[in-house]
Coordinates of C-alpha atoms in Angstrom, one line a residue:
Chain S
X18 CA -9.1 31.0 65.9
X19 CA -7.9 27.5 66.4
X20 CA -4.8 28.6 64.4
X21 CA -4.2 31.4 66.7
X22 CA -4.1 29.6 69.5
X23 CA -1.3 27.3 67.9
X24 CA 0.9 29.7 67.3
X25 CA 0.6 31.2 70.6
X26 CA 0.3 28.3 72.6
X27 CA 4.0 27.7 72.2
X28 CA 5.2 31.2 73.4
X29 CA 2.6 30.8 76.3
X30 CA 4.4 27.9 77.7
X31 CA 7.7 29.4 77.2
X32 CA 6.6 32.5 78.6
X33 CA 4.9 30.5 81.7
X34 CA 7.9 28.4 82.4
X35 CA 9.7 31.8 82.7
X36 CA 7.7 33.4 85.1
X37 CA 7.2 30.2 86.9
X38 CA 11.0 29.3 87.5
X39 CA 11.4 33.3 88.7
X40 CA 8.0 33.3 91.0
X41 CA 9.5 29.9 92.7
X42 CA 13.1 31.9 92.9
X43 CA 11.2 34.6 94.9
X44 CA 9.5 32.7 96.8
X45 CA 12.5 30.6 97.8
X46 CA 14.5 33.3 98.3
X47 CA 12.0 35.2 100.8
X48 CA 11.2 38.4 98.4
X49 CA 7.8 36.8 97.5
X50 CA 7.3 35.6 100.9
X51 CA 7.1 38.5 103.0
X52 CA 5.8 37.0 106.8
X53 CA 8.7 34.4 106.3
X54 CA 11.2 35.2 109.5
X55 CA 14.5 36.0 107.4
X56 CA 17.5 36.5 109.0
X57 CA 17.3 39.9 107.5
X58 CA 13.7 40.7 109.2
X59 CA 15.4 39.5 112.4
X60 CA 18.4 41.3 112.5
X61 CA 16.7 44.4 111.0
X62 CA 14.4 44.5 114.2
X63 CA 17.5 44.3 116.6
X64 CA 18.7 47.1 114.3
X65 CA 15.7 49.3 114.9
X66 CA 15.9 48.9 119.0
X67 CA 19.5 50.1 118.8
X68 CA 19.8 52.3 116.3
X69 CA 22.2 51.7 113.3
X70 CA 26.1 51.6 114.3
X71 CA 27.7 51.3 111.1
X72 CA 30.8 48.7 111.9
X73 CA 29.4 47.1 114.8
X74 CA 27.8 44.2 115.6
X75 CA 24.1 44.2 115.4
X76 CA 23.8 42.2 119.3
X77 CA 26.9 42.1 122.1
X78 CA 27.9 45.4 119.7
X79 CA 30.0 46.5 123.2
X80 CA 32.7 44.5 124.3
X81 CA 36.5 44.2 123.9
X82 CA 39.0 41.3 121.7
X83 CA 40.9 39.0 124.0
X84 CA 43.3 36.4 123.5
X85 CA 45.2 33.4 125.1
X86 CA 44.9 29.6 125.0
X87 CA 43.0 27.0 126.1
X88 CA 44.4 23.9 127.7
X89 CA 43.2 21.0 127.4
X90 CA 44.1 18.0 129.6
X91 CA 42.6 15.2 127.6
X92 CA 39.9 14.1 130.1
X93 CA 36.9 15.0 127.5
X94 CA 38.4 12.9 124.8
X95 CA 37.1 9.7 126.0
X96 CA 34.0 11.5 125.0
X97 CA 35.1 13.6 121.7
X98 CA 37.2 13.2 119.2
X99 CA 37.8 16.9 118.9
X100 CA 41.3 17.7 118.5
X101 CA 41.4 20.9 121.3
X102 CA 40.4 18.3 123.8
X103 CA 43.7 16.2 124.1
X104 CA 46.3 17.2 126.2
X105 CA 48.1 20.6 125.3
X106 CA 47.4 24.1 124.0
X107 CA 45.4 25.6 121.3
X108 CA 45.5 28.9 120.5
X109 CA 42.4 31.1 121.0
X110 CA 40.9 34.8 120.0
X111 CA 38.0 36.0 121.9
X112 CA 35.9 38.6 122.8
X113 CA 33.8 39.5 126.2
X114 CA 30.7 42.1 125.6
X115 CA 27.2 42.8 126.7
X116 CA 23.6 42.3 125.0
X117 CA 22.0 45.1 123.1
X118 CA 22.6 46.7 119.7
X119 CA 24.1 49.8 121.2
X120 CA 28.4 49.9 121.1
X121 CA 27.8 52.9 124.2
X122 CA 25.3 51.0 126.8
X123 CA 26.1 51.6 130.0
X124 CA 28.0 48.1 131.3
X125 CA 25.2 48.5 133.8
X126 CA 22.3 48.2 131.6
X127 CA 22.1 44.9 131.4
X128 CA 23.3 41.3 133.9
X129 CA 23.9 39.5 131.4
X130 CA 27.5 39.2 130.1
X131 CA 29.1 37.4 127.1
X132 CA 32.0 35.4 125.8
X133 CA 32.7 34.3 122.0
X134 CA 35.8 32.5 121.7
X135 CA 37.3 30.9 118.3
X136 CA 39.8 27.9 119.1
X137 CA 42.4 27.9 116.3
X138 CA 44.0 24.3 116.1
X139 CA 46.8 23.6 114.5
X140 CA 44.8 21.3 111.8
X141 CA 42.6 24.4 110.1
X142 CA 39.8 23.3 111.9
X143 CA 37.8 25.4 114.1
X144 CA 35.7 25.3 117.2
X145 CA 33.4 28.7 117.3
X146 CA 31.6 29.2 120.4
X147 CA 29.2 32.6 121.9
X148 CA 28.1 31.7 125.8
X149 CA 26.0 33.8 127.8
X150 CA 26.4 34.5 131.6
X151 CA 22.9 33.1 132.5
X152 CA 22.2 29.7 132.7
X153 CA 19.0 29.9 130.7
X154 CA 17.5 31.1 127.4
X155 CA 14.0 33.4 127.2
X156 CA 12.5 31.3 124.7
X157 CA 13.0 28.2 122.7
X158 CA 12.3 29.5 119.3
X159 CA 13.7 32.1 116.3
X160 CA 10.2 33.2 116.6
X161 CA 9.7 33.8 119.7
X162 CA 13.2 35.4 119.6
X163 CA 12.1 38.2 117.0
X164 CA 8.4 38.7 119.3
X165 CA 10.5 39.2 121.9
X166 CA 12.5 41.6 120.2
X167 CA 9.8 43.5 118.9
X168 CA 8.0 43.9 122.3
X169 CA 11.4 45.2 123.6
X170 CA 11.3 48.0 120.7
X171 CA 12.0 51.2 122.7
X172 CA 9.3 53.8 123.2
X173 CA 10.6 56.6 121.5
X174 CA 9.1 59.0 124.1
X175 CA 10.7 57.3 127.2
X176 CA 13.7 55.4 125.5
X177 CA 12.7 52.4 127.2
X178 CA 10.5 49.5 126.3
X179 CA 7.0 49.6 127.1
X180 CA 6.1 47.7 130.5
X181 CA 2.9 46.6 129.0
X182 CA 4.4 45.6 126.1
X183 CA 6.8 43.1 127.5
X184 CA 4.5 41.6 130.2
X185 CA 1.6 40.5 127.7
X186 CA 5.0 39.1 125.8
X187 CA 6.1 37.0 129.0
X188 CA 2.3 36.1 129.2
X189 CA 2.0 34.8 126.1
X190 CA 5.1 32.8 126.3
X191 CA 5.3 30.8 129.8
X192 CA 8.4 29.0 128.3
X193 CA 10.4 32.4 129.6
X194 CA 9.5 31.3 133.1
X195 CA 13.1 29.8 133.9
X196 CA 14.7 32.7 132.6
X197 CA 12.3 35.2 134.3
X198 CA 13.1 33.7 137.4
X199 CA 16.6 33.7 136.9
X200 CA 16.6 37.7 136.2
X201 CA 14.4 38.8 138.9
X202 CA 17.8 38.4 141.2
X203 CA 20.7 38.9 138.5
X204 CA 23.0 41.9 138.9
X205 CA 25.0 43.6 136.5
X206 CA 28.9 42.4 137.9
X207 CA 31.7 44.3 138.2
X208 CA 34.1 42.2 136.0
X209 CA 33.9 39.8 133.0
X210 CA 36.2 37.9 134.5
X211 CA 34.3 36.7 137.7
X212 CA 31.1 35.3 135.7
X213 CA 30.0 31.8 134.5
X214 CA 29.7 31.5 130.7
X215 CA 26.9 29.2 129.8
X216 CA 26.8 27.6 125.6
X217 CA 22.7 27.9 126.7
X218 CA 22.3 25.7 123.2
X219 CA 22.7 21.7 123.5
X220 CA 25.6 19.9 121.4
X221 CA 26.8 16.2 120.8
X222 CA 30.2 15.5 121.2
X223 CA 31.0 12.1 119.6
X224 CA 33.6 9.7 120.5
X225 CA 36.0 7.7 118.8
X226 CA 33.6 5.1 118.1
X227 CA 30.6 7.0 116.9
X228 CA 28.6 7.5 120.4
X229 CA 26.9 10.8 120.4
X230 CA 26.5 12.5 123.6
X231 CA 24.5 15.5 124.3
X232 CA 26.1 18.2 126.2
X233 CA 26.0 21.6 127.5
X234 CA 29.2 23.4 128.1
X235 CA 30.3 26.4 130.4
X236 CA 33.5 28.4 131.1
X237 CA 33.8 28.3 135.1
X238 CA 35.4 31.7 136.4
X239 CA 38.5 30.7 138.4
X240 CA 38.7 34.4 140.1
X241 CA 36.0 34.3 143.1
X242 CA 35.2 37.6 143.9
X243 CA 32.2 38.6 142.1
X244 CA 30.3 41.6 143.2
X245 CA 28.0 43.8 141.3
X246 CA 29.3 46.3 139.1
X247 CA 29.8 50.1 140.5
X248 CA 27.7 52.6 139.7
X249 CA 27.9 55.9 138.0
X250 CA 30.9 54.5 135.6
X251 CA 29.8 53.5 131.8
X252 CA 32.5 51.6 131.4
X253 CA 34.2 49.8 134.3
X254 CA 33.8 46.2 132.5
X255 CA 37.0 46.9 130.2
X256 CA 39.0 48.7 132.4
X257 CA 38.5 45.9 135.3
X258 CA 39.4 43.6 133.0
X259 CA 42.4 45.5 132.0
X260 CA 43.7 46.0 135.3
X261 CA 42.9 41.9 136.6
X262 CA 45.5 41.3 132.9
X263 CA 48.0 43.2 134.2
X264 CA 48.1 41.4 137.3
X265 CA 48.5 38.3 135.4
X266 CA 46.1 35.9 133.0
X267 CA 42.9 35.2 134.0
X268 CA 41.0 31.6 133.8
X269 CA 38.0 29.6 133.4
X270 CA 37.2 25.8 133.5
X271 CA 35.4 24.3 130.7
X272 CA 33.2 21.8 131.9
X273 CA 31.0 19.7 129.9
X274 CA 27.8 18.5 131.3
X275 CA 26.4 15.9 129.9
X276 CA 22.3 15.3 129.6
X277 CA 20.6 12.5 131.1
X278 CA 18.3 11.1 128.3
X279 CA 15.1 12.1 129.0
X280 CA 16.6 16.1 129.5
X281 CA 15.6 18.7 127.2
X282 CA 18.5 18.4 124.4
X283 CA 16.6 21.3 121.3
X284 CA 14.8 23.7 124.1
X285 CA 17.2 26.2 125.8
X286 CA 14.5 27.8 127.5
X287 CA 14.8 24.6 129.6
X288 CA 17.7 24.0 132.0
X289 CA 18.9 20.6 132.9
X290 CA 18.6 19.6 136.7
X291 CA 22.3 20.5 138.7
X292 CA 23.3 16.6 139.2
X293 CA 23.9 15.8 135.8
X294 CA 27.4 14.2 135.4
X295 CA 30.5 16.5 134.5
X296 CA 34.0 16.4 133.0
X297 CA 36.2 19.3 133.2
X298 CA 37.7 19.2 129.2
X299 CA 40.8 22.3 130.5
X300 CA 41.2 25.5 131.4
X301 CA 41.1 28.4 129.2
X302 CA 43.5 31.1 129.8
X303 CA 43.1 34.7 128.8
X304 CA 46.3 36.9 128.8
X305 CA 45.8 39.8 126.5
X306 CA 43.6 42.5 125.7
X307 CA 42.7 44.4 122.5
X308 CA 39.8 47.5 121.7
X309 CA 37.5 46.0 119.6
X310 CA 37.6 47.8 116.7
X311 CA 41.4 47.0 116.5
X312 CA 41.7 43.4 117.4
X313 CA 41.8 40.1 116.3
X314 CA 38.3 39.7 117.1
X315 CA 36.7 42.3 115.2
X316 CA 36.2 40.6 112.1
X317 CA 35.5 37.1 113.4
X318 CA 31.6 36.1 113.2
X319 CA 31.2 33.7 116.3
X320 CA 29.0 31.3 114.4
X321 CA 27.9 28.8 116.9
X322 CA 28.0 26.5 114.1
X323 CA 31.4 26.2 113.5
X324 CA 32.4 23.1 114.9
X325 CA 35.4 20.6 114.3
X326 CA 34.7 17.3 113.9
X327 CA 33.9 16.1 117.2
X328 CA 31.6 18.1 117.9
X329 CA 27.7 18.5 116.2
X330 CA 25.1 20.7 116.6
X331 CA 22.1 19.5 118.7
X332 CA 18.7 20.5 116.6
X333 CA 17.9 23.5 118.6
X334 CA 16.0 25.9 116.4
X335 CA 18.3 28.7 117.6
X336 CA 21.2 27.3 116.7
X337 CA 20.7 27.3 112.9
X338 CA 19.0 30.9 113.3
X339 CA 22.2 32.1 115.4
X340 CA 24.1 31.0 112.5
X341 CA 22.1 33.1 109.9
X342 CA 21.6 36.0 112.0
X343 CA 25.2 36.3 112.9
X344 CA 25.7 35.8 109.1
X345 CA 23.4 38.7 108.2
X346 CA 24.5 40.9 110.7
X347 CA 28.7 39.7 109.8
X348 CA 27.9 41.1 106.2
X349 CA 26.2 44.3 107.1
X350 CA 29.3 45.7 109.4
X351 CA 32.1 44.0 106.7
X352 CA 30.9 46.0 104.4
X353 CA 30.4 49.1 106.2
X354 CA 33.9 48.5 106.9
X355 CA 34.4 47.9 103.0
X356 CA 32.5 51.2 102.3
X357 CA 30.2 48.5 99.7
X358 CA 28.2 50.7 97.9
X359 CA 24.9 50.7 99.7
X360 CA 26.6 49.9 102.8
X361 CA 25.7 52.4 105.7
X362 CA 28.0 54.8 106.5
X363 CA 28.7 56.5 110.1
X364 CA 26.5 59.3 110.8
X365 CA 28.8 61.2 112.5
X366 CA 27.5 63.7 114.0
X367 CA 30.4 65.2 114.6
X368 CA 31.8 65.9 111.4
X369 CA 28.5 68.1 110.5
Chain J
X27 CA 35.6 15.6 59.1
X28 CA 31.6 16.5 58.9
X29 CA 30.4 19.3 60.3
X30 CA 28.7 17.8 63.9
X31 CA 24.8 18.1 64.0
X32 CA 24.9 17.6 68.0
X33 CA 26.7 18.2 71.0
X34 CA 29.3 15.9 71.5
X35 CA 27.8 12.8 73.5
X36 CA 30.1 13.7 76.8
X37 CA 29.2 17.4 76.5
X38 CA 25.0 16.7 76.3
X39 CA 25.4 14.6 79.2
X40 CA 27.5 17.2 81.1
X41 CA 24.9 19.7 79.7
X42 CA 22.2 17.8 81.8
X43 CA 23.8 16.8 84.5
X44 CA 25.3 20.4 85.3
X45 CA 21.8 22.1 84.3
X46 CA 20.2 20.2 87.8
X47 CA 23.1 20.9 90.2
X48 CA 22.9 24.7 88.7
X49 CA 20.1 25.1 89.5
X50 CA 19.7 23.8 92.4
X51 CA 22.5 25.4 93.7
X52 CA 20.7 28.5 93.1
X53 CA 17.8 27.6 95.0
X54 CA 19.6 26.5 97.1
X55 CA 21.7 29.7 97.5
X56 CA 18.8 31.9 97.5
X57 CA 17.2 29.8 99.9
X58 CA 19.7 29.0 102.7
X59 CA 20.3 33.2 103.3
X60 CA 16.6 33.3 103.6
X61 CA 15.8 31.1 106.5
X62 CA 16.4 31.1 110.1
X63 CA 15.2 27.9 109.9
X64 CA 16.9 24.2 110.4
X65 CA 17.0 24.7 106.6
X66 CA 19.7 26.8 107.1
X67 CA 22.4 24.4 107.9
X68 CA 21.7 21.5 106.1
X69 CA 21.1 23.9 102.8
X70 CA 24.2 25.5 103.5
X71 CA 26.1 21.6 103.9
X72 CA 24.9 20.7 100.6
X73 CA 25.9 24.3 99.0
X74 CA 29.7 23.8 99.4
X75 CA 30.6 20.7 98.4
X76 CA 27.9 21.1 94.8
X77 CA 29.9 24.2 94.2
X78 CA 33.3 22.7 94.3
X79 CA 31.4 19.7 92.1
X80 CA 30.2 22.4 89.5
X81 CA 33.4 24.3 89.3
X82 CA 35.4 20.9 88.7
X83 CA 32.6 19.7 85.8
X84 CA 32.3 23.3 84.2
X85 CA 36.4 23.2 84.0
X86 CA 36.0 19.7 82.4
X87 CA 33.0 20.9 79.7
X88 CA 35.3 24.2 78.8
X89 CA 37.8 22.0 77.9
X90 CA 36.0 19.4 75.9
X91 CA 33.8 22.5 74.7
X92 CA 37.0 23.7 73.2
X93 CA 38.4 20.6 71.3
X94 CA 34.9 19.8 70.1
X95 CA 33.2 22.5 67.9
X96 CA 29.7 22.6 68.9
X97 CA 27.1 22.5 66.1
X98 CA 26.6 25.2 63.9
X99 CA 23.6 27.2 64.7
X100 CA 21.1 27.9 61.5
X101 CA 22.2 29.8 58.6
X102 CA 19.3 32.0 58.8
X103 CA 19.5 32.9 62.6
X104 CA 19.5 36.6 62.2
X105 CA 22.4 38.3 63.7
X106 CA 21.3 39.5 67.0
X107 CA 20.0 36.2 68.3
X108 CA 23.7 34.5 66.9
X109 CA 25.1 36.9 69.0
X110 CA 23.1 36.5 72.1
X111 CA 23.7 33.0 71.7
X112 CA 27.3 33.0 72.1
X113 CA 27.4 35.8 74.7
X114 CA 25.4 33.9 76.4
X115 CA 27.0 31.3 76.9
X116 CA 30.0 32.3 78.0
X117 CA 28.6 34.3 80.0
X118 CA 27.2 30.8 81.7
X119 CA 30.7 29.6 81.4
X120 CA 32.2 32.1 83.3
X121 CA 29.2 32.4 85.7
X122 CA 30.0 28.6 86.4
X123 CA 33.8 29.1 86.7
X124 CA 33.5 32.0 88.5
X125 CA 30.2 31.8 91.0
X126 CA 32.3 28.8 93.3
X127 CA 36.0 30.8 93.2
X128 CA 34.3 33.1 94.8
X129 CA 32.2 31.3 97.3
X130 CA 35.7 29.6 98.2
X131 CA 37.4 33.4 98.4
X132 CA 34.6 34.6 100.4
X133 CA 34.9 31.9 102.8
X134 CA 38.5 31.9 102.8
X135 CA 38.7 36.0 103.4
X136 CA 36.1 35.3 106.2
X137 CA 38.1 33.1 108.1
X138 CA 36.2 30.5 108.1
X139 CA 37.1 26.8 107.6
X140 CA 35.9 25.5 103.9
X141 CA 34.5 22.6 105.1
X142 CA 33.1 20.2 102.3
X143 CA 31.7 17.6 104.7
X144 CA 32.9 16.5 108.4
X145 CA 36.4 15.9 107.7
X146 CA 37.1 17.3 104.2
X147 CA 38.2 20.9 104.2
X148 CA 39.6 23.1 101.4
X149 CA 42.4 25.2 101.7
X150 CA 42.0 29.0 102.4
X151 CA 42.7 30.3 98.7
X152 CA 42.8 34.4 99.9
X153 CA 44.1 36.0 103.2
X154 CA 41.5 36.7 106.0
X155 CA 40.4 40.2 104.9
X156 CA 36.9 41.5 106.5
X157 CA 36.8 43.8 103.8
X158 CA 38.0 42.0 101.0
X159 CA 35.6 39.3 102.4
X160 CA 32.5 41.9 102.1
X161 CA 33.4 42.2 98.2
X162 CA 33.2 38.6 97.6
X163 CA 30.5 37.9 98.9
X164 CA 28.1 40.8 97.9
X165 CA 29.5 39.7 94.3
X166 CA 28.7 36.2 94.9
X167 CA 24.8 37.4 95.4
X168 CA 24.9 39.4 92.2
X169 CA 26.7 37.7 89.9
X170 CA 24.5 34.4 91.6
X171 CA 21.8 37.0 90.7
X172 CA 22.8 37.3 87.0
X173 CA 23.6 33.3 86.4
X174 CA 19.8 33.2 87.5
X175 CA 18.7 35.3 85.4
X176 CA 20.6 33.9 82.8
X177 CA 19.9 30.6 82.6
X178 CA 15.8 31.7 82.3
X179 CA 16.9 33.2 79.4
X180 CA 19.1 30.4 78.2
X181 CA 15.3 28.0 79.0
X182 CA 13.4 30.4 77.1
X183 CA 16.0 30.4 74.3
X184 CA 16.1 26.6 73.9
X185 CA 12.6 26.3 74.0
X186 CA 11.9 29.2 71.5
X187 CA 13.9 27.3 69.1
X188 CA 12.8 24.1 70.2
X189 CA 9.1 24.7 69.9
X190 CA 8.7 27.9 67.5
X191 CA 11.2 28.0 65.1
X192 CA 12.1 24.0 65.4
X193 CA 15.1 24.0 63.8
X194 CA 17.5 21.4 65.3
X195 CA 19.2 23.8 68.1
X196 CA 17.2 22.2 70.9
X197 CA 17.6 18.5 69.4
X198 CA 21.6 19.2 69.2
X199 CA 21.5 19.3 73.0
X200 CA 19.3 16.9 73.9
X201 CA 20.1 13.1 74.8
X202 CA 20.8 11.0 71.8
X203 CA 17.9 8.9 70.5
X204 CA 18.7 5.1 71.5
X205 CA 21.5 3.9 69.0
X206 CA 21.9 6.9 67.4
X207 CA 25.0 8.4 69.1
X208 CA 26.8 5.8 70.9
X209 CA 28.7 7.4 73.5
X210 CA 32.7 8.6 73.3
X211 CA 35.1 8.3 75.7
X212 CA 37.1 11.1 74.2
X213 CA 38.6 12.5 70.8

């Protein structure tokens, strides 16, 4: 007995260490810890709401590339070392779109309007940046992100999402209040162009000598004659925009607002009050147009992460989520593009 | 010249030092894609520049693993286990070699800046290619997948001979005794 239990003891212990090191793999890696939120369960639920468009993006999957500069006229560097902030131009690809999984939603659907921009300078860095047009987020939190997003699953009998469903969300989670607010009198608008683009998430710029400040930023629509969007047409956002290009570029402001130090600076579900101080960094100027699944920015994840030095993240918990969500859902359409084996494929209904 | 009975004193030490960062890095790995959480960015921080740090030590320890015969392993291994042995460890060799190349492509064909701290950043080694960017990067999580699975193999190996048949292969690798091996500082 006692010399039986020598001679296994020692393949025991191997044996354990084995299945040890792979339990703690699984568990590390999510597979043996199911109720973790993984970027995967999040962008999986967005998936379900939409239904799967192989190629597109899994949120803002509708919009159109853009491209142009942005001009900076060195006021902001007193306050960042970033290099797009001194005087002159650096080169930019964008993209305007609208919320929601589904690449056909009416331009209607939805009030809410977006703009990703990446700023290309000349020294390889990058500045990566997705803004919403609404001054506010819902909620303050990945997880409160994904409940949302599971209360808004659509009802597959009406298409929409349940009423009750939503309202015992927004009770649970009185941190939507600002936002609710906010929507009760937004309106879809007529053109991408007229709208204030909000970075919702806090950042620090930091100066030459180290002082981080924490700011908001937001492109300020030149063009003043914003109206709500006309009905009956699917698809007037792109071809507004089309015709405003042909009549010449179109601009914004960027303005950085900087908190006062008892603001909010992690919790986007919080707005700052309107007399915080501002400094306009330059103007960003879009002159070109491109379909989506053509131009430059089809296979550009906006990571809101991507920053040049310069420029930090704030610790907003949706800041690091937005960056592995937009990971996740980067991978998935690159390799339906790629045809990856395993990779979803179009249905096409079409073609049957 | 006698036939060594350890790992030369540079490659143990290597050995060790690379054994932590490895696998780290692939907890690390497996970790960072599975979290929305702050964890996220700061894993992800630490990722890049340990990869660029393994690539440069596993080129280093192929060399040195190449001028410096390793140990014989015992005459009466029987044939399979000699050759699961060396396949084995090549195949960690080339996982190592082969794991941060592509975590440099993939970034590279993603467009993304390979930043290894604030300031430092790599240059893009392969075009900005969504698709090509798509195959990296889904072989980066298998072949992470493999050096994982690997290396428990590679554990249990070492300890197998270690504790059960405890017959020098483990002691070849492990840190000198104190006076023993004096370290090298080359040929």
């Amino acid at each position: 007995m006692k010399i039986r239990f020598r001679q296994a003891a020692p393949w025991a212990l191997i044996g354990g260490l084995a299945a040890v090191t792979v339990a703690a793999f699984g568990y590390v890696g999510g597979w043996l810890a199911p109720h973790r939120l993984t970027p995967q369960s999040l962008v999986d639920t967005l998936q379900d709401n939409a239904g799967l468009h192989p190629g597109y993006r899994r949120n803002h999957a509708k919009g159109v590339c853009v491209a142009g500069w942005f001009e900076g006229n060195g006021a902001a560097s007193a306050y960042s070392t970033a290099a797009v902030f001194a005087r002159g131009r650096t080169p930019v690809v964008g993209r305007f779109a609208i919320p929601g999984g589904n690449p056909y939603a009416p331009d209607g659907s939805v009030p809410i309007r977006s703009m990703a921009l990446r700023f290309n300078p000349p020294d390889g860095e990058q500045w990566r940046t997705g803004m919403n047009a609404m001054p506010v987020f819902p909620v303050s939190t990945p997880q409160a992100f994904y409940e949302q997003a599971l209360a808004g699953r659509p009802d597959p009998a009406t298409g929409k999402p349940d009423p009750a469903r939503l309202a015992a969300f927004f009770a649970a989670h009185p941190e939507t209040a600002a936002f609710r607010a906010w929507a009760k009198h937004a309106k879809p608008s007529a053109s991408y162009v007229t709208e204030r683009y909000d970075s919702i998430n806090a950042f620090y710029v930091v100066d030459a000598q180290g002082h981080r400040r924490a700011v908001r930023w937001a492109m300020v629509p030149l063009a003043a004659d914003g109206r709500p969007g006309p009905a009956g047409d699917p698809d007037y956002l792109a071809r507004d925009l089309d015709q405003r290009l042909a009549r010449g570029p179109q601009r914004w402001t960027l303005r950085l607002t900087f908190a006062a130090s008892n603001d909010p600076v992690d919790d986007a579900a919080r707005v700052w009050p309107a007399d915080r101080p501002a400094v306009d960094a330059g103007t960003l100027v879009i002159e070109r147009m491109q379909a989506q699944d053509s131009g430059a920015c089809r296979d550009v994840n906006y990571d809101p992460t991507v920053l040049p030095a310069g420029i930090e993240p704030s610790a907003d918990p949706l800041l690091a989520a937005r960056s592995a969500a937009y990971a996740d859902s980067y991978l998935r359409r690159t390799a339906e593009e790629a045809h990856l084996p395993g990779s979803a494929r179009p249905t096409a209904e079409a073609t049957r | 010249m006698n036939t060594p009975t350890t790992f030369h004193p540079i490659a143990r030490l290597l050995h060790w030092t690379m054994a932590t960062m490895i696998v780290a890095m692939l907890f690390i790995g497996a970790g960072m894609v599975a979290t929305v959480s702050q964890k996220h960015g700061w894993l992800l921080a630490i990722h890049k520049p340990l990869g660029i740090a393994i690539l440069l030590l596993a080129i280093a320890r192929l060399a040195l693993r190449l001028r410096h015969r390793p140990p014989p392993l015992p005459a009466d291994l029987p044939l399979w286990q000699r050759l699961a042995a060396l396949a084995s460890h090549w195949l960690l060799y080339a996982l190592m070699l082969a794991l941060p190349l592509l975590g440099w492509g993939m970034l590279s064909a993603g467009g993304y800046p390979v930043m290894l701290g604030d300031a430092l950043r790599l240059p893009a080694i392969l075009p900005e290619n969504a698709a090509l960017f798509a195959w990296l990067r889904e072989a980066h999580r298998y072949l992470a997948w493999l050096l994982f699975l690997t290396f428990v193999a590679h554990m249990s190996a070492g300890l197998y001979h270690g504790l059960i048949r405890r017959d020098g292969v483990l002691a070849s690798m492990l840190p000198s005794r104190r006076g023993k091996a004096p370290m090298a500082t080359g040929d």
